[in-house]
Amino acid sequence: MKPHPLIEQLDKQAREKEGVFFAHIANRLGRDRITEKPVQPVRGVPDFWREYNLGEQERIELFMRNWESLGGTAKRFATKEEIAAFIDELAHGMSAKQIIRAKHGLLEEMKVDEKLSDLDMTIWEKDSPADLLAKAAGADIGITVVDFAVAHTGSVVVTSSPEKGRSLSLLPTIFIAIVPAGVIKTKMGEVMREVTKWNQNGMPAGIHFISGPSRSADIENDLTIGVHGPGIVYALVLDEK
Amino acid sequence: MSGFNPTSTLEERARVALNDEFLRNAVKYTTEKLRTNKKSATDELGNWEDWRDRGRMIRLHTIAHLDYYLSLFVENVRKAGGYVHFAKDTKEAVDITMKIMEAKKAKSVVKSKSMVSEEVHINHALEENDIEVVETDLGEYIIQLAGETPSHIIIPAIHKNKQQVADLFSAEAGETLPPVTKTLAGFARSKLREKFLEADIGMTGCNFAIAESGSMVLFSNEGNARMVSTVPKTQITFMGMERIIPSFEDLEVMASLLPRAATGQKLTVYMSAINGPKRSEDSDGPEEMHIIILDNGRSQQLGDPEFQEVLNCIRCGACLNACPVYRHVGGHTYGWVYSGPIGAVLTPVLNLDNREQWGEVANASTLCGACHEACPVKIPLHDMLVYIRRRNVEEGIVKKAEQLGMKGFQIVASNHRLFRSVLRFGKVAQLPLVKNGMISSKLGPLKAWNSFRHAPALAPQSFRDSWSELDQELKQTKNELPADIKQRMEEIVAKRGKQR
Ligand code: SF4
């Protein structure tokens, strides 16, 4: 899509101006502009932190513990079938009407759609309905499979793609994160390293670390849950590959 | 907006704050809570000093090579399909924003928290052009409805009580809402939902910008920053030119420091790295993304051994919570966008052209060093405050404030009973102060600049005690520096000079 002429004009101005902007910075720093990559005296975390690694069981347990302490619910399941049964019970138990989910092999294998066939189910995919945002905003539950999880901070990490919108984990009242046990890392840096690898072949537009339910303490310090994002969040850890 | 109009002086603003009991208690309580949380979060992480050193070194290196990293960032944003704009001052930032508005035929904007946008007064500019702008951070929404400015960098509405929030929201809802947090937050959620879905433009700040990937990183707890960067078709991000870090690896350090120092969280509920506009086949995310990079006095600090480090600031607010003066008087006393020790430094150094107006803000400090201790990137704020005071003296700014009649005000205000009787007997005209037109009709004109205060009740005991305590601290400003501080400063300056 061709940009609006005003935007083109702004872009042109910016490109003309940037040389002066950068030269001014260099000048204030008392030297010529640097165009070669400088050597970083330190990069990333201290060494002792790099060496901090937990075994798989510990990672899973710590992740679940932290997620719960943030106000989420964490459950662990041996099989896909068990997860599907849990979602079935949860959705029907709370009389959910609208569900939205990512298009993901794992969710198809779980057959969640079958279990929830009596509900209004929207699948996020390339040829999604035009009112996808409205669907997500109206959904009681959003379900996605996360890319990573971080034990130390109790976070799940979701990235955007045509099959997996950002809204899935943001607009519905309840967010269900399916966490394959294998994607749980000890600390944030391991995710950062994976992300840096994508750097070369283009990144997803959005990388979101999510740690518990949306919250605010802006009104007289009272903790409120679910201000803009989902107030109820489940992390369902799956052992089965 | 009148909030940034410094028609009042530091001491006047402090007096108002000290007189507001709710404000003082709320600020004390909240800052105390944040400090306790910070302490347990940093203890839990362990080796906090090593983390701070790491953070400081990364920031020092980045700022010392800012031209390189900034241009790398710009290159990568463009590669990802985003637009970058450069604004040397607030006027340019407004002009660029308005052009984008025009191109997009925008009628409405939803905003997540951005201190830079406060510097730019963007809300004012948008409203003047009949564009609706809605703050979506709960605290910012509250103060927007109240027509005020943030009084804490992390908790903007720290000075508002539940009843005040209920009144503001009731007026907006057209029905009476009870002062119950859940109900109030529920109202804001549904009201703002509508706004998110209707808005043409999403406007955000930027906590960090990653040079190597062209990502802008946002931290939020409510999820409004995610909303703003997901739902509207166009995203505009305001970014101070110093927000850069080199890599995602370095983000791990910053993400370990910022939430812990700010609120004592291991990580905020949401940390989002946004890498350009949505990919062509994605179904959500902005189609067009603009990043406006603002200088506005920042480059003046580069190459200045006394102040370059202020650019390392990651805007966590820890120095506010640690500062005895901030804890006494809250944020509005500082008069401009940033408050607390970081505000006391940034305000005069980013407003070099208005030194006379803003120079005195550096006096709102005790030089106790608690800010430096609290700072996750170890900025020597207390030294900087001393440098500013020295500059003020050198440039005769102190004298100017005295000429304005502040002496007389100080004497009267420090004695509450005298102050009251002066008002009661209408002897106001006899005060030197009146020439300055500040108390010409009882409390009338005061009201204009203290609209953030809900009840003009004077609380005699606490007011007098607090004032004299603070006044002592403020008076220190005129004293010569203690020899040890002076010596340490000189050493630091010498050392820093070499490092560069
Ligand atoms: S100066 Fe330090 S403590 Fe204060 S806001 Fe900036 S980073 Fe935080």
PDB file of C-alpha atoms in Angstrom, chain B residues 33 53 80 112 118 138 149 156 162 199 239 272 287 292-293 300 315 320 350 423 455 471 493 497:
ATOM      1  CA  LYS B  33       4.974   0.205  50.326  1.00  0.00           C
ATOM      2  CA  ASP B  53      26.621  -2.311  38.133  1.00  0.00           C
ATOM      3  CA  ALA B  80      10.705  -3.814   9.723  1.00  0.00           C
ATOM      4  CA  SER B 112      -0.841   4.584  27.112  1.00  0.00           C
ATOM      5  CA  GLU B 118       3.693  14.957  28.769  1.00  0.00           C
ATOM      6  CA  LEU B 138      -6.088   3.900  35.002  1.00  0.00           C
ATOM      7  CA  THR B 149      -0.741  16.233  35.693  1.00  0.00           C
ATOM      8  CA  PRO B 156       0.317   9.117  38.475  1.00  0.00           C
ATOM      9  CA  LYS B 162     -11.262   6.890  46.244  1.00  0.00           C
ATOM     10  CA  ALA B 199      -9.757   4.934  18.103  1.00  0.00           C
ATOM     11  CA  MET B 239      10.617   8.061  22.540  1.00  0.00           C
ATOM     12  CA  SER B 272       6.007  -6.387  24.993  1.00  0.00           C
ATOM     13  CA  GLU B 287      -0.768  -1.355   9.935  1.00  0.00           C
ATOM     14  CA  ILE B 292       9.035  10.035  17.085  1.00  0.00           C
ATOM     15  CA  ILE B 293      12.470  10.427  18.624  1.00  0.00           C
ATOM     16  CA  GLN B 300      22.830  19.152  25.930  1.00  0.00           C
ATOM     17  CA  ARG B 315      12.320   6.078  34.791  1.00  0.00           C
ATOM     18  CA  LEU B 320      11.055   9.378  44.373  1.00  0.00           C
ATOM     19  CA  LEU B 350      16.072  19.964  30.186  1.00  0.00           C
ATOM     20  CA  LEU B 423      -5.415  36.342  56.027  1.00  0.00           C
ATOM     21  CA  ALA B 455     -10.153  20.686  50.288  1.00  0.00           C
ATOM     22  CA  ASP B 471      12.094  24.522  55.402  1.00  0.00           C
ATOM     23  CA  VAL B 493      34.205  14.478  38.021  1.00  0.00           C
ATOM     24  CA  GLY B 497      36.300  12.805  32.776  1.00  0.00           C
TER      25      GLY B 497
END
